[in-house]
CSV table of C-alpha atoms in Angstrom, one decimal:
chain,number,residue,atom,x,y,z
X,210,ALA,CA,49.0,228.5,78.1
X,211,ALA,CA,50.2,231.3,80.9
X,212,LYS,CA,48.4,229.6,83.7
X,213,ASN,CA,50.1,226.4,82.6
X,214,PHE,CA,53.7,227.9,82.9
X,215,GLU,CA,52.5,229.5,86.0
X,216,GLN,CA,51.6,226.0,87.3
X,217,TRP,CA,54.5,224.5,86.2
X,218,ASN,CA,56.8,227.0,88.1
X,219,ASN,CA,55.0,226.2,91.5
X,220,VAL,CA,56.0,222.4,90.9
X,221,ARG,CA,59.4,223.5,90.1
X,222,THR,CA,60.3,225.9,93.0
X,223,VAL,CA,61.9,224.1,95.6
X,224,PRO,CA,60.5,225.3,99.2
X,225,LYS,CA,62.8,227.5,101.3
X,226,GLY,CA,64.8,225.4,103.8
X,227,ALA,CA,65.1,222.2,101.7
X,228,LEU,CA,67.2,219.3,102.8
X,229,VAL,CA,69.8,219.7,99.8
X,230,ILE,CA,71.0,216.2,98.8
X,231,GLU,CA,73.5,215.3,95.8
X,232,ALA,CA,72.1,212.0,93.8
X,233,GLU,CA,74.5,210.4,91.4
X,234,GLY,CA,73.3,207.5,89.1
X,235,TYR,CA,75.6,204.9,87.5
X,236,MET,CA,75.4,201.7,86.2
X,237,TRP,CA,73.4,200.1,88.3
X,238,ALA,CA,72.9,202.0,91.6
X,239,TRP,CA,72.7,205.6,93.2
X,240,ASP,CA,75.1,207.4,95.4
X,241,PHE,CA,73.8,210.3,97.9
X,242,LYS,CA,75.9,212.7,99.2
X,243,TYR,CA,75.0,215.0,102.0
X,244,PRO,CA,76.0,218.4,103.1
X,245,ASP,CA,77.8,217.0,105.7
X,246,GLY,CA,79.9,215.0,103.7
X,247,ILE,CA,77.9,211.6,104.6
X,248,MET,CA,77.5,209.2,101.8
X,249,THR,CA,75.3,206.7,101.5
X,250,ASN,CA,74.8,204.0,98.4
X,251,ASN,CA,70.9,203.2,97.2
X,252,GLU,CA,69.6,204.3,100.6
X,253,LEU,CA,68.2,208.1,101.0
X,254,ARG,CA,67.7,209.3,104.8
X,255,VAL,CA,65.9,211.8,105.4
X,256,PRO,CA,63.8,213.9,108.3
X,257,VAL,CA,59.7,213.8,108.1
X,258,GLY,CA,58.3,217.1,107.7
X,259,ARG,CA,61.1,218.9,105.9
X,260,PRO,CA,61.3,219.5,101.8
X,261,VAL,CA,64.2,217.4,100.2
X,262,HIS,CA,66.0,218.9,97.2
X,263,VAL,CA,67.7,216.2,95.1
X,264,LYS,CA,70.3,217.3,92.8
X,265,LEU,CA,70.7,214.7,90.1
X,266,LYS,CA,73.8,213.9,88.4
X,267,SER,CA,74.7,210.7,86.3
X,268,ARG,CA,78.4,209.8,85.8
X,269,ASP,CA,77.8,207.1,82.7
X,270,VAL,CA,74.4,206.9,80.8
X,271,VAL,CA,70.8,208.6,81.1
X,272,HIS,CA,68.9,207.4,84.2
X,273,SER,CA,65.9,208.1,85.7
X,274,PHE,CA,65.2,209.0,89.1
X,275,PHE,CA,61.9,207.8,90.4
X,276,ILE,CA,60.1,207.8,93.6
X,277,PRO,CA,56.6,206.3,92.9
X,278,ASP,CA,55.2,207.3,96.6
X,279,TYR,CA,56.0,210.7,96.1
X,280,ARG,CA,55.2,210.9,92.2
X,281,VAL,CA,58.5,212.6,91.5
X,282,LYS,CA,60.6,211.6,88.7
X,283,TRP,CA,63.4,213.3,86.7
X,284,ASP,CA,66.4,212.2,84.6
X,285,ALA,CA,69.9,212.2,85.7
X,286,VAL,CA,72.3,213.1,82.5
X,287,PRO,CA,75.7,212.7,82.2
X,288,GLY,CA,77.3,216.6,82.1
X,289,LYS,CA,74.1,218.0,83.3
X,290,GLU,CA,72.7,218.8,86.5
X,291,ASN,CA,68.9,218.3,87.2
X,292,TYR,CA,66.8,218.5,90.2
X,293,ILE,CA,64.0,217.2,92.0
X,294,TRP,CA,62.3,217.8,95.0
X,295,PHE,CA,59.6,216.1,97.4
X,296,TYR,CA,58.1,216.7,100.7
X,297,PRO,CA,57.8,213.6,103.3
X,298,LYS,CA,55.0,213.9,105.4
X,299,GLU,CA,55.3,210.4,106.9
X,300,THR,CA,57.8,207.9,108.3
X,301,GLY,CA,58.7,204.8,106.4
X,302,GLU,CA,60.5,203.2,103.7
X,303,PHE,CA,59.9,204.1,100.2
X,304,VAL,CA,61.0,202.8,96.7
X,305,ILE,CA,63.7,204.7,94.4
X,306,THR,CA,63.9,203.1,90.9
X,307,CYS,CA,65.4,204.2,87.7
X,308,THR,CA,62.8,204.0,84.9
X,309,GLU,CA,65.3,204.6,81.9
X,310,PHE,CA,66.7,201.5,80.3
X,311,CYS,CA,70.3,201.7,81.0
X,312,GLY,CA,72.0,198.6,80.6
X,313,MET,CA,71.9,194.9,81.4
X,314,LEU,CA,71.4,195.2,85.1
X,315,HIS,CA,68.9,198.1,85.0
X,316,SER,CA,66.1,196.4,86.8
X,317,ASN,CA,68.5,195.8,90.0
X,318,MET,CA,68.8,199.5,90.3
X,319,TYR,CA,66.5,200.6,93.0
X,320,GLY,CA,67.0,201.9,96.2
X,321,LYS,CA,65.1,203.5,99.2
X,322,VAL,CA,64.0,206.5,100.9
X,323,ILE,CA,64.1,206.0,104.3
X,324,VAL,CA,61.9,208.9,106.2
X,325,MET,CA,62.7,209.1,109.8
X,326,PRO,CA,61.4,211.7,112.7
X,327,GLU,CA,63.9,214.6,112.9
X,328,GLY,CA,65.4,213.6,116.2
X,329,GLU,CA,66.2,210.1,114.8
X,330,TYR,CA,67.9,211.8,111.4
X,331,ASN,CA,69.6,214.1,113.3
X,332,LYS,CA,71.0,211.4,115.5
X,333,TRP,CA,71.8,209.6,112.6
X,334,ALA,CA,73.6,212.1,110.8
X,335,GLU,CA,75.7,213.3,113.8
X,336,GLU,CA,77.3,209.8,114.2
X,337,ASN,CA,78.1,208.9,111.0
X,338,LYS,CA,79.3,212.5,110.1
X,339,VAL,CA,81.7,211.7,113.3
X,340,LYS,CA,82.7,208.5,111.6
X,341,GLY,CA,84.3,210.1,108.5
X,342,GLY,CA,81.4,210.6,106.6
X,343,SER,CA,80.9,207.1,104.6
X,344,VAL,CA,77.7,205.0,105.5
């Protein structure tokens, strides 16, 4: 049991230098807020090669934030902040979905992670920060 607890702590420990992004689930979408105020809907843009720490919240019912390609899944619960983290090692687009039945349009609650080269990500972040922060 002690070894299992040690492994659990390793899995739940967010690496230093992770990009922190807030995710809020609601019927039936995901909003993402970046440290510099950029906000996106159903589209999580991140740089390749840097850990990503996603703080999870829900504004209405229980949702479950799942990125199958990264094998990470955690519940977003009203009134509570949870988190997951993942490490994008290659560029591309990856599915985000809700795996907790959350109402009539649950099956429409999906988005994508867009993993970009660091230079492209920095350019995107700078361009959208200047526009006032909403994408």
